[in-house]
Short mmCIF file of C-alpha atoms and ligand atoms in Angstrom, two decimals:
data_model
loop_
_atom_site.label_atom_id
_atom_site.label_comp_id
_atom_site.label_asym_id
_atom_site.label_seq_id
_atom_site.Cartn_x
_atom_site.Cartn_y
_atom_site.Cartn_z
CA UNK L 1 -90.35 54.55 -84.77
CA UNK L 2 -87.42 55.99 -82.90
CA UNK L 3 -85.54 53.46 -80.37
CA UNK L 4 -82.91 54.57 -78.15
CA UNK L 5 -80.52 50.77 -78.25
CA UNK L 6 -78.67 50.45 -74.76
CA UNK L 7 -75.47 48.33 -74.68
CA UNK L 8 -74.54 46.95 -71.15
CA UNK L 9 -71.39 46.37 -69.79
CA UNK L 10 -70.97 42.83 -71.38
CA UNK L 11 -68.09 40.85 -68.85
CA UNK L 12 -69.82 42.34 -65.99
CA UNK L 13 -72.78 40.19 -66.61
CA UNK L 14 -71.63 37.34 -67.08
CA UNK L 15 -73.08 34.27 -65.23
CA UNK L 16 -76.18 33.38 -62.96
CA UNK L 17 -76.89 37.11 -62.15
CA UNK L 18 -76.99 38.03 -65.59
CA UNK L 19 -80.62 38.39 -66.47
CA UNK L 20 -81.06 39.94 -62.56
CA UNK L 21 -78.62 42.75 -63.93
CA UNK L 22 -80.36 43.10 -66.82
CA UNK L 23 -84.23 43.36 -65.11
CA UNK L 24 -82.69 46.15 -62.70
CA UNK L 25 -81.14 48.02 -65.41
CA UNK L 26 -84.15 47.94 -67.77
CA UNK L 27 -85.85 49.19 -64.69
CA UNK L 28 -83.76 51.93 -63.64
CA UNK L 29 -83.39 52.73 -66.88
CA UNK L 30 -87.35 52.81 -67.06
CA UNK L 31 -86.99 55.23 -63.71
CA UNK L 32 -84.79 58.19 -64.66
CA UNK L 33 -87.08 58.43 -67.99
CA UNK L 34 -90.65 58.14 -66.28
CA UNK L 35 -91.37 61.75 -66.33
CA UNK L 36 -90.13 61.63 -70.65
CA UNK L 37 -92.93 60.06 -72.74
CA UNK L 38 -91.06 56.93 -73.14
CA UNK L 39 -93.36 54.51 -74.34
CA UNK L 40 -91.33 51.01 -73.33
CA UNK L 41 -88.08 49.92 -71.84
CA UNK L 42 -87.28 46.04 -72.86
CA UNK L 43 -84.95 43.69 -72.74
CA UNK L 44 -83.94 42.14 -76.32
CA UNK L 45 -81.13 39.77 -76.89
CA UNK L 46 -77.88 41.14 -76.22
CA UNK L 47 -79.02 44.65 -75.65
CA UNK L 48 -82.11 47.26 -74.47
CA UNK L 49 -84.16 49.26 -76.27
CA UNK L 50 -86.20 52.04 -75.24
CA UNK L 51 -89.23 53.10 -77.42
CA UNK L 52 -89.70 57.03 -77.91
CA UNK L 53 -92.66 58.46 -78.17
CA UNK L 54 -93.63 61.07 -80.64
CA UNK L 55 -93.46 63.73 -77.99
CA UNK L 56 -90.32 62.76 -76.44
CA UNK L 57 -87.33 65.35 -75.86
CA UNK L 58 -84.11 63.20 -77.31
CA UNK L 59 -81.76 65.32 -75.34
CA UNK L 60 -83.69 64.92 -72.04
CA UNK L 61 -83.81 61.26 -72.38
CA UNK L 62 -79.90 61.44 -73.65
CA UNK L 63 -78.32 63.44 -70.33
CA UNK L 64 -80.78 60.81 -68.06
CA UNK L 65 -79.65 57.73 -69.71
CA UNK L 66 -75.69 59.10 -69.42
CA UNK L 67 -75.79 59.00 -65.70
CA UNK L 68 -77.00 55.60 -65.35
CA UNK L 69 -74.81 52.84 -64.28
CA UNK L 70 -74.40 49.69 -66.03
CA UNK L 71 -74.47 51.48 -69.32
CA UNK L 72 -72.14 51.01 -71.81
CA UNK L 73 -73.09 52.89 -74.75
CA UNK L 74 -76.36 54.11 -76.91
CA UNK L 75 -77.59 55.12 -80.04
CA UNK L 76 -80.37 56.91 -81.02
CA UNK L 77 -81.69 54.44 -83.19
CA UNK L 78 -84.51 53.33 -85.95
CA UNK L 79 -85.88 50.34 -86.07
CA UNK L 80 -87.57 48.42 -89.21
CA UNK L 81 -88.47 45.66 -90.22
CA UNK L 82 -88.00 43.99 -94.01
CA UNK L 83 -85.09 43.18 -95.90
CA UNK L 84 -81.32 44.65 -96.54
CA UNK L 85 -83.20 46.94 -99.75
CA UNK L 86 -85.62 47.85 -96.73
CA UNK L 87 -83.46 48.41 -93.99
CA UNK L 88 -81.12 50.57 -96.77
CA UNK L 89 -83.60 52.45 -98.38
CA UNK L 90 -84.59 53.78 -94.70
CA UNK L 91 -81.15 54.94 -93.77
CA UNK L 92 -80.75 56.88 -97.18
CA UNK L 93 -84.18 58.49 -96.13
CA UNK L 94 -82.84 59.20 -92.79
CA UNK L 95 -79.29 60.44 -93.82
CA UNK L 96 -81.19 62.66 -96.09
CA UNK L 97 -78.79 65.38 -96.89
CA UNK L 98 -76.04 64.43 -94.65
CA UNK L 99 -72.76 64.98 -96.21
CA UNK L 100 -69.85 63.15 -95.39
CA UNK L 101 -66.42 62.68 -95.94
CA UNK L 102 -66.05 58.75 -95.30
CA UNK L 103 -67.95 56.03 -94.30
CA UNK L 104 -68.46 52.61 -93.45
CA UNK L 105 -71.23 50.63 -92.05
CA UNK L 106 -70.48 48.41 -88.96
CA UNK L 107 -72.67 45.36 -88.66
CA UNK L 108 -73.63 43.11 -85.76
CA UNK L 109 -76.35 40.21 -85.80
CA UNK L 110 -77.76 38.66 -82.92
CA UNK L 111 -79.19 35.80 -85.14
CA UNK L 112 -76.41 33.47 -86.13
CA UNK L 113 -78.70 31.82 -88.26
CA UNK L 114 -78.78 34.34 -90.98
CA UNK L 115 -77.58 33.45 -94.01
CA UNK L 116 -74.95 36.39 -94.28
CA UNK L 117 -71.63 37.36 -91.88
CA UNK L 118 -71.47 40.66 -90.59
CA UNK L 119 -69.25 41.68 -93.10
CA UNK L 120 -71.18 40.82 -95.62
CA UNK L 121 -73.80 43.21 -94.42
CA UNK L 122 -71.88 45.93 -94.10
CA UNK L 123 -70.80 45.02 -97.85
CA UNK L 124 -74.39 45.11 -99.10
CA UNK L 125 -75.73 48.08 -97.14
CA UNK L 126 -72.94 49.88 -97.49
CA UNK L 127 -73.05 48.99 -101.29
CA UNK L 128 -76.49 50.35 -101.52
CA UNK L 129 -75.49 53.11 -99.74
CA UNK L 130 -72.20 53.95 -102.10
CA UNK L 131 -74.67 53.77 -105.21
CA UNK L 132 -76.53 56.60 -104.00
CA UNK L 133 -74.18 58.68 -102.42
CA UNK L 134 -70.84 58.20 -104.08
CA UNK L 135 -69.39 58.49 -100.70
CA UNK L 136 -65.85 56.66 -100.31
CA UNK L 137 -65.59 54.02 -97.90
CA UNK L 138 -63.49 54.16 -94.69
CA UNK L 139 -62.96 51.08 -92.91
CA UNK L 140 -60.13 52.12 -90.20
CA UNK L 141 -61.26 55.69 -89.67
CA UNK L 142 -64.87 56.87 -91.53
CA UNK L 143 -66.26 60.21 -90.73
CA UNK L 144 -69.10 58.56 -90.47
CA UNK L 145 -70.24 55.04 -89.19
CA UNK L 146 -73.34 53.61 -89.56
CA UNK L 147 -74.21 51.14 -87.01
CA UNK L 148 -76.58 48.57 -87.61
CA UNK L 149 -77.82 45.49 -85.19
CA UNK L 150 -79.72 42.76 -86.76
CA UNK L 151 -82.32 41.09 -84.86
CA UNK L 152 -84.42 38.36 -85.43
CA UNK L 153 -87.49 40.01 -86.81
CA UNK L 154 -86.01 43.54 -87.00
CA UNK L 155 -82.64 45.55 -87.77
CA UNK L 156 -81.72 48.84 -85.69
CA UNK L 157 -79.47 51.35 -87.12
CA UNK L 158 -78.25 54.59 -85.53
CA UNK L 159 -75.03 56.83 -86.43
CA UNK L 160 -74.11 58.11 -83.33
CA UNK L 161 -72.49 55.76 -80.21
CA UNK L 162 -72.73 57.92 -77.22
CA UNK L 163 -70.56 56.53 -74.01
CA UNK L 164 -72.43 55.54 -71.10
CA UNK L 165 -71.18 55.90 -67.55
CA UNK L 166 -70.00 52.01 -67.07
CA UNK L 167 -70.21 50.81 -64.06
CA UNK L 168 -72.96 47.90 -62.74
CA UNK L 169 -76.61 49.07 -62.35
CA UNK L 170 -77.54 50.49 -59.26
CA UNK L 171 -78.66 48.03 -56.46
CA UNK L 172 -77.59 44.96 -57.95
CA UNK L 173 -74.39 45.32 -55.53
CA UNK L 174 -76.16 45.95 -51.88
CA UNK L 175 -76.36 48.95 -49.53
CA UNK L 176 -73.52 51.00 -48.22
CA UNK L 177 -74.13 53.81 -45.84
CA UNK L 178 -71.67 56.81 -46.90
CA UNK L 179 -70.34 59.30 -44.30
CA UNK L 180 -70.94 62.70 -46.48
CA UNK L 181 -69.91 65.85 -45.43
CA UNK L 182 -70.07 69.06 -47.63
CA UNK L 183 -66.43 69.03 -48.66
CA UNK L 184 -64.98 67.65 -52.00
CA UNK L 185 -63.77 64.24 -51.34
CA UNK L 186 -66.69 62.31 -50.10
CA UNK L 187 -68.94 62.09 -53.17
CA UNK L 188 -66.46 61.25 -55.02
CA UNK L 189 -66.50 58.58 -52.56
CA UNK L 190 -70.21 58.19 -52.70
CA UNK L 191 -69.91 58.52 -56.45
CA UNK L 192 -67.49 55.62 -56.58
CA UNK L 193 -69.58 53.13 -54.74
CA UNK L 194 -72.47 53.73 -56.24
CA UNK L 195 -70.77 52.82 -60.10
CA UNK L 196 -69.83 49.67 -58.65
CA UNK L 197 -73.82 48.72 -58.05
CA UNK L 198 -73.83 49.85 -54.37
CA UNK L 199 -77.03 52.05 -53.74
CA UNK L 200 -75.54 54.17 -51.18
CA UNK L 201 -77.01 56.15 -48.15
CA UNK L 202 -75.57 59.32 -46.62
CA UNK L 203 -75.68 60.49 -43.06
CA UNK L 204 -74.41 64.15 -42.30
CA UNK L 205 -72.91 65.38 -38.89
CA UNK L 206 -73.74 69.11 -38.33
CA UNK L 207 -73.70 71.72 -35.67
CA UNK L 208 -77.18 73.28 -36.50
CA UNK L 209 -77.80 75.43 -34.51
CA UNK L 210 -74.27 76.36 -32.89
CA UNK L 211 -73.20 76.95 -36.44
CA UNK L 212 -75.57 77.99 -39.22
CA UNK L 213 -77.59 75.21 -42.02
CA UNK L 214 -75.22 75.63 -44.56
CA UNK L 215 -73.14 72.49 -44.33
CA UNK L 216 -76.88 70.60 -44.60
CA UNK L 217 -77.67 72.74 -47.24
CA UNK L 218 -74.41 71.89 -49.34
CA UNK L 219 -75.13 67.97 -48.49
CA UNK L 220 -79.01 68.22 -49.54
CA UNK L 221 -77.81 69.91 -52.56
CA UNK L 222 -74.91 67.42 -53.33
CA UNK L 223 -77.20 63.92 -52.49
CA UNK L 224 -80.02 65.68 -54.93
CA UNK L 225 -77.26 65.45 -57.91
CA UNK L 226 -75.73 62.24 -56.91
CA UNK L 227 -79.87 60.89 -56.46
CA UNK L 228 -79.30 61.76 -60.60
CA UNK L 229 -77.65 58.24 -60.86
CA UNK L 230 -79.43 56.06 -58.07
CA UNK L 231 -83.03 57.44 -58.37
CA UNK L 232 -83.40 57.03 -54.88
CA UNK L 233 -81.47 58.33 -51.84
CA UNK L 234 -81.79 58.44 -48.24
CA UNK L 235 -79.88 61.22 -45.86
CA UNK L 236 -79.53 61.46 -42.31
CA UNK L 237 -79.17 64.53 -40.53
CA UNK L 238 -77.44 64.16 -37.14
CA UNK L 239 -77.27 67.05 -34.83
CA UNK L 240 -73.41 66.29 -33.77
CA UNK L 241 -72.96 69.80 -31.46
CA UNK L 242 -73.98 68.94 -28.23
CA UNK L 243 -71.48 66.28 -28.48
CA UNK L 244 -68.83 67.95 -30.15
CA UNK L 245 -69.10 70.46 -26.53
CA UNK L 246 -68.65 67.18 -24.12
CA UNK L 247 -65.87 65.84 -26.30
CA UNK L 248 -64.43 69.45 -26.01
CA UNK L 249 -65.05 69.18 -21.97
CA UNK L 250 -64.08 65.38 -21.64
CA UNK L 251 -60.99 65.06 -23.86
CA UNK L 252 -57.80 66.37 -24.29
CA UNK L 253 -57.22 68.68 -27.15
CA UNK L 254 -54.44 66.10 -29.32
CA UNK L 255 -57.10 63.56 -29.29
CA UNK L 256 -60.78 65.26 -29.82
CA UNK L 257 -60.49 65.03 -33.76
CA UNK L 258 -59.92 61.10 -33.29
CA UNK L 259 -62.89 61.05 -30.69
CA UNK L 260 -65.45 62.87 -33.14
CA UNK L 261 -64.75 60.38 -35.91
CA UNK L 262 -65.25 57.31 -33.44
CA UNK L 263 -68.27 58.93 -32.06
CA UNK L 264 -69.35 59.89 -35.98
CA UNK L 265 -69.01 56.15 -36.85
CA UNK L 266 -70.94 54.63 -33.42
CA UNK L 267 -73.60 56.66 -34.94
CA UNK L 268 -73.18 55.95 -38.81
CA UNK L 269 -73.05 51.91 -37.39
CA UNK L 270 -76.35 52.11 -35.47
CA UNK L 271 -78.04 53.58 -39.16
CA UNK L 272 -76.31 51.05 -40.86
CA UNK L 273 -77.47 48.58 -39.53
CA UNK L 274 -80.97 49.66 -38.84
CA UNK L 275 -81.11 50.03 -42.98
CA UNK L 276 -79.62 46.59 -43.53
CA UNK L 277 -76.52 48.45 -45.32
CA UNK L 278 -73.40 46.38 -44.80
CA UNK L 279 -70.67 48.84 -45.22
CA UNK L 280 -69.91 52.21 -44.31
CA UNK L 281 -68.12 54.63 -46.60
CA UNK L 282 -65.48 57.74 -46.27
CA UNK L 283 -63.79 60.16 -48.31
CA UNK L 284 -60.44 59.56 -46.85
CA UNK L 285 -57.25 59.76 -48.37
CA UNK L 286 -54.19 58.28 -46.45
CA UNK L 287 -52.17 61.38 -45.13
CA UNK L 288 -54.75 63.84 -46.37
CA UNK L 289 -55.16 65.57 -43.02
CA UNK L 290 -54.58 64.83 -39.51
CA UNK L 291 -57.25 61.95 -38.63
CA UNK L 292 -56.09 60.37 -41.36
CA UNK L 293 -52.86 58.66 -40.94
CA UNK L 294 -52.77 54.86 -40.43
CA UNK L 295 -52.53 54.69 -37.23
CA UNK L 296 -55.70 56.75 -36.85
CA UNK L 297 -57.77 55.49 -39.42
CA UNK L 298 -57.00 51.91 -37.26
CA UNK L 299 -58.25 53.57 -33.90
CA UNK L 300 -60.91 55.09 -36.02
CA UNK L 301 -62.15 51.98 -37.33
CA UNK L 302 -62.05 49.83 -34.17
CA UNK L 303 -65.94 50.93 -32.93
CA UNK L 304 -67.63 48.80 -35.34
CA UNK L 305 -67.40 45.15 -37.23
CA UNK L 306 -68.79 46.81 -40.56
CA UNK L 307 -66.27 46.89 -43.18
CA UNK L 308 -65.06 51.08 -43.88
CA UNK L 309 -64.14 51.51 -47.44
CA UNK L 310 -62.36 54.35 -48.43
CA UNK L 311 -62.29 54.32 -52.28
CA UNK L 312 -60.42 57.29 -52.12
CA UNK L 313 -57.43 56.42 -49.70
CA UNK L 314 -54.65 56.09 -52.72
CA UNK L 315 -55.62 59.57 -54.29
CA UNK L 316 -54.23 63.33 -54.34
CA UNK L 317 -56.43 66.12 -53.42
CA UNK L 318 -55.49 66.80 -57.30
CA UNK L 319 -56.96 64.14 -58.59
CA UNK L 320 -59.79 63.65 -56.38
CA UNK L 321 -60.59 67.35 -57.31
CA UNK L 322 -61.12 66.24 -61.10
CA UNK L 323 -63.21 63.35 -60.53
CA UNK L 324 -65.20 66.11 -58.60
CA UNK L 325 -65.27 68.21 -61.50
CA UNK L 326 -66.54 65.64 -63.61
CA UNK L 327 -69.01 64.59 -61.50
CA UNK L 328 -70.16 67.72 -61.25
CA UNK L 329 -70.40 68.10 -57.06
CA UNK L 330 -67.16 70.46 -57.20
CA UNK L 331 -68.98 73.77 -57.18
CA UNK L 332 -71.04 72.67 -54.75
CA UNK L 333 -68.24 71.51 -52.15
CA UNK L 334 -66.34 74.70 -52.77
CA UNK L 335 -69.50 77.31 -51.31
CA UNK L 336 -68.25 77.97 -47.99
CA UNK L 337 -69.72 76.59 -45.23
CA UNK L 338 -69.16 75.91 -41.30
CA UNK L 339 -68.12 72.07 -40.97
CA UNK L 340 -69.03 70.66 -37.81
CA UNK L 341 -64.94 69.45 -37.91
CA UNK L 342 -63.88 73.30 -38.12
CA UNK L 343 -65.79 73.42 -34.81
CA UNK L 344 -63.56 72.92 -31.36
CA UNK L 345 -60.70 71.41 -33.97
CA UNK L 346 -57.25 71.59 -31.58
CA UNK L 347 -54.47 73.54 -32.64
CA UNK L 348 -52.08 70.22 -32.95
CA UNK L 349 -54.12 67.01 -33.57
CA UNK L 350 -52.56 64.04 -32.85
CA UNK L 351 -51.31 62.02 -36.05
CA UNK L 352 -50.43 59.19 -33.87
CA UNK L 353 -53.88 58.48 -31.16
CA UNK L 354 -53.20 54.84 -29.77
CA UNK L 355 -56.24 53.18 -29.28
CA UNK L 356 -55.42 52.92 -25.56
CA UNK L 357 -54.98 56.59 -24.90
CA UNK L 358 -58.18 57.10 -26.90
CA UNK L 359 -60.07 54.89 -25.06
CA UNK L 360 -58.74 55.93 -21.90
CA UNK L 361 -59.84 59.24 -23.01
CA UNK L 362 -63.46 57.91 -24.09
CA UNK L 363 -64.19 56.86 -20.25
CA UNK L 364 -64.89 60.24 -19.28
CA UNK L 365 -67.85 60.51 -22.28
CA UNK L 366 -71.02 59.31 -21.81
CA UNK L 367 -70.77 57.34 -24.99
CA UNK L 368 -74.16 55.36 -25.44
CA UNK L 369 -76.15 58.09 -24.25
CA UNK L 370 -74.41 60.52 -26.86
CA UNK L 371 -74.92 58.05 -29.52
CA UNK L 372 -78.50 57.04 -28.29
CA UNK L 373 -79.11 61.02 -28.35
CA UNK L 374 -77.94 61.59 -31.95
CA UNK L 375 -79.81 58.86 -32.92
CA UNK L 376 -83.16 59.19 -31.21
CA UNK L 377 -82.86 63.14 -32.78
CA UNK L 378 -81.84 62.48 -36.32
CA UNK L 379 -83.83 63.67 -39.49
CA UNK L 380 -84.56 61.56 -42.37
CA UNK L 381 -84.67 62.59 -45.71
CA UNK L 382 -85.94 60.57 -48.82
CA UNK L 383 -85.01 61.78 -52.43
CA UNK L 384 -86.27 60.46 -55.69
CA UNK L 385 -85.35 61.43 -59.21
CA UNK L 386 -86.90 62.49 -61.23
CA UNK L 387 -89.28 63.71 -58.50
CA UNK L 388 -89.61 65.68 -55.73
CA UNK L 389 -87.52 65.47 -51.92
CA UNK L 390 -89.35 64.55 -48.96
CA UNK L 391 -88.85 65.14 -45.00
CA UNK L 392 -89.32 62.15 -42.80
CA UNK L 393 -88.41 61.74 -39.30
P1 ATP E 401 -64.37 65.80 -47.40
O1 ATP E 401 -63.92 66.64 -48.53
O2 ATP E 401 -65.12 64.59 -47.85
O3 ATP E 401 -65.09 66.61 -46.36
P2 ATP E 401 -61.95 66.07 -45.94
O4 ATP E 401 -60.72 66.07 -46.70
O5 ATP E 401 -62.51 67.35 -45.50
O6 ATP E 401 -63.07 65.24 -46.74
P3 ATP E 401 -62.17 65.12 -43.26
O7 ATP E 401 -62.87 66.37 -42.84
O8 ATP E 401 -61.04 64.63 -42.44
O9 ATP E 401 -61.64 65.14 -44.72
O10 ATP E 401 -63.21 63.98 -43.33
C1 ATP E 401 -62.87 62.69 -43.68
C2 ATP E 401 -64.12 61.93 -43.98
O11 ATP E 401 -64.96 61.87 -42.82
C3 ATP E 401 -64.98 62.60 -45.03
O12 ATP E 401 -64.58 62.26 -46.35
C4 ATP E 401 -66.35 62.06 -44.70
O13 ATP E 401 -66.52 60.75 -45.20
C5 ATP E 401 -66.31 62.01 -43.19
N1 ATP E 401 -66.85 63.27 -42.64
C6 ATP E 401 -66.19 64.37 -42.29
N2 ATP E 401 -67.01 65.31 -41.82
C7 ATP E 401 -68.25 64.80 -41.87
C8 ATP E 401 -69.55 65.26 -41.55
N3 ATP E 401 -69.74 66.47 -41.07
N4 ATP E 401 -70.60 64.44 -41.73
C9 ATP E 401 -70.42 63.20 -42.22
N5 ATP E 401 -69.23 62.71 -42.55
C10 ATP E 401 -68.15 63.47 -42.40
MG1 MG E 402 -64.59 67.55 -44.55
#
C-alpha cells in the first residue's frame, strides 16, 4: 500500500495547541486532495500519513500537498508490517533496478521501546541491503538515502524527502482581511499572512464601469491561485468610482491619494469586522510610492482601531518581485490593467498629508454615506479549491 508520510513543522507545535494544529492540518490536508482518490488522511505519532488509492495520480497529490501550510516535508512512502528481513526484503523489491552510486539508510523510531537505536537499524537494513546490492555506503553525502520511520506496529520507508511550504496550517492563526489590488506587491502580502496560519480575505476597489473589469479580472484570477493554499477564499468587490469623482470634486489635488486610502480602509474596516477578521492587510513598502511614507501610512491608518500589517514594509520592489515569482502571481500582476489608483491620481501627491489638513479636507466628503454606499453595493465572491467559484451578493 502506498502512503504519502507528512512531517509538520515540529517547534511550531509545540504546547496546548498542538493536537488542534495537527486536526486542522490533517484536514486541510484531507481538502486540497478530496477530488484525488485518497483513501485516508490520519494522524500517527509524530507525523501524517495519507493512504493512496490504487487509482491515485502521485504527482497530482504531490503539487497539492506542496502548497499547503504547516508542511514540512513528505515522502512517497510504503508501509509494511513484519520484521527488519520484512521491511528489507520490500525495499530491495521496490528499488528493483535502481542503480546507485552511494547510499545509506536513515532511521527514525517513534517507539522508544524497541530493542534497537536508530543506528542500529540503519546498520541492519542497510546491511541487508549491501549484501544484495554491493552498493558502498555513504553516511555524510549518499546518492541515495533511504528513509525509514518505525512505528509501533508498522515501518514506512520512502527515498525521496520533498520540501513542504513551512509555515502553520491555515486557520489555526485567525482571520485577516487583505486589501488586494491587481499589482505585484499585495499577494505577496496575502501570501505572507496566510503561511503564518492567517486565512485571509481580500476586498478589491475598482472603477467598473468608468474603467473597464480588468483590474477584477486580474484579482479573481490572483485569489483563485492563492485559494491553492487556503482552500477557501472570500473577495469583495467594491465599486470605488463614484467616490473616487467626489474625492476628485471635494479635495485638493496633493491630498486625494491620502483620502482614497482612508476612504479604502473605512470600507475594508466595516468588512472586517462584519467577518470577525481582526486585522487588515497591505502590500506596502515604506517609501515605495507616494502614499507610502511614514507620515502617510500614520494618517492612513488613523480611521480604524484594527491593527494594519504590512508584511512587506522592509522590502525592495526587487525582492518583493521574486517572492512574486515564486509564488507564482507575477504574470498575473504584470497583464495590464486600469487601477482604480491610476484614476484622478494628482500630478504631485503629497508625501507629507498631516492628519489635520486631511481631515480638514475630509469635511467637505460625505464620508458615511460614501462608505455606507460602497458597502450596501459590494459583491461577494466565495472560492473553494479544489472546486468551483461562486457569486454571492
Ligand atoms: P500593489 O502592487 O499591491 O498594487 P503598489 O505598489 O501598487 O502595490 P499602491 O498602489 O500604493 O502600491 O497600493 C498600496 C496598497 O494598497 C496595496 O498593496 C494594496 O494593499 C492596497 N491597494 C491599492 N490599490 C487597491 C485596490 N484597488 N483595491 C484594494 N487594495 C488596494
Ligand atoms: Mg497598486
Amino acid at each position: 500500500m502506498q502512503s504519502i508520510v507528512v512531517h509538520y513543522q515540529e517547534l511550531a507545535l509545540k504546547g496546548k495547541n498542538r493536537p488542534w494544529f495537527i486536526a486542522r492540518l490533517v484536514r486541510n490536508l484531507k481538502e486540497a486532495t478530496a477530488d484525488l482518490n485518497v483513501i485516508s488522511v490520519r494522524a500517527l505519532p509524530g507525523r501524517i500519513e495519507m493512504v493512496l488509492g490504487v487509482e491515485t495520480k502521485w504527482p497530482l497529490v504531490r503539487e497539492r500537498v506542496t502548497r499547503i501550510f504547516g508542511v514540512a516535508n513528505f515522502g512517497l512512502a510504503r508501509r509494511v508490517t513484519g520484521d527488519l528481513d520484512a521491511v528489507a526484503s520490500s525495499i530491495l523489491d521496490d528499488l528493483g533496478d535502481t542503480q546507485t552510486s552511494s547510499f545509506r539508510v536513515k532511521t527514525r523510531r517513534t517507539d522508544k521501546r524497541y530493542p534497537l537505536t536508530s543506528p542500529q537499524i540503519d546498520r541492519e537494513i542497510g546491511g541487508r541491503i549491501k549484501t544484495v546490492k554491493g552498493w558502498p555506503v555513504n553516511l555524510s553525502l549518499p546518492d541515495l538515502t533511504i528513509y525509514v520511520e518505525m512505528l509501533t506496529d508498522s515501518t514506512f520507508y520512502y527515498f525521496d524527502k520533498i520540501p513542504g511550504s513551512g509555515g502553520l496550517p491555515s486557520g489555526v492563526s485567525g482571520r485577516v482581511l487583505c486589501l488586494q489590488s491587481g499589482g505585484i506587491d499585495s499577494p505577496v502580502a496575502a501570501y505572507r499572512m496566510m503561511k503564518r496560519g492567517c486565512r485571509v480575505q481580500f476586498i478589491h476597489f475598482h472603477s467598473y464601469p468608468i474603467l473597464s473589469k480588468a483590474s477584477q479580472d486580474k484579482v479573481r484570477e490572483i485569489v483563485m491561485l492563492l485559494t491553492k493554499h487556503q482552500l477557501h477564499s472570500r473577495l469583495f468587490m467594491v465599486a470605488f468610482g463614484d467616490i473616487q469623482r467626489q474625492v476628485v470634486l471635494r479635495v485638493p489635488p496633493p491630498l486625494r491619494v491620502v483620502v482614497y486610502r482612508r476612504l479604502m480602509l473605512r470600507i475594508a474596516d466595516h468588512f472586517a469586522r462584519q467577518q470577525k477578521a481582526k486585522a487588515l492587510v497591505t502590500g506596502e513598502a515604506l517609501g515605495q510610492v507616494a502614499s507610502q511614507t511614514l507620515d502617510n501610512i500614520s494618517t492612513i491608518n488613523a480611521v480604524t482601531n484594527l491593527p494594519i500589517f504590512r508584511p512587506l514594509i522592509g522590502l525592495d520592489k526587487e525582492e518583493i518581485t521574486i517572492e512574486a515569482r515564486k509564488i507564482e502571481t507575477y504574470p498575473i500582476s504584470i497583464i495590464p490593467d486600469q487601477d482604480c489608483c491610476q484614476l484622478f491620481i494628482p500630478k504631485h501627491p503629497s508625501t507629507k498629508a498631516k492628519l489635520q489638513a486631511v481631515q480638514e479636507a475630509e469635511s467637505g466628503l460625505p464620508v458615511d454615506d460614501l462608505v455606507h454606499q460602497a458597502v450596501s453595493e459590494v459583491v461577494r465572491e466565495d472560492m473553494t479549491f479544489p472546486g468551483q467559484s461562486q457569486v454571492a451578493d
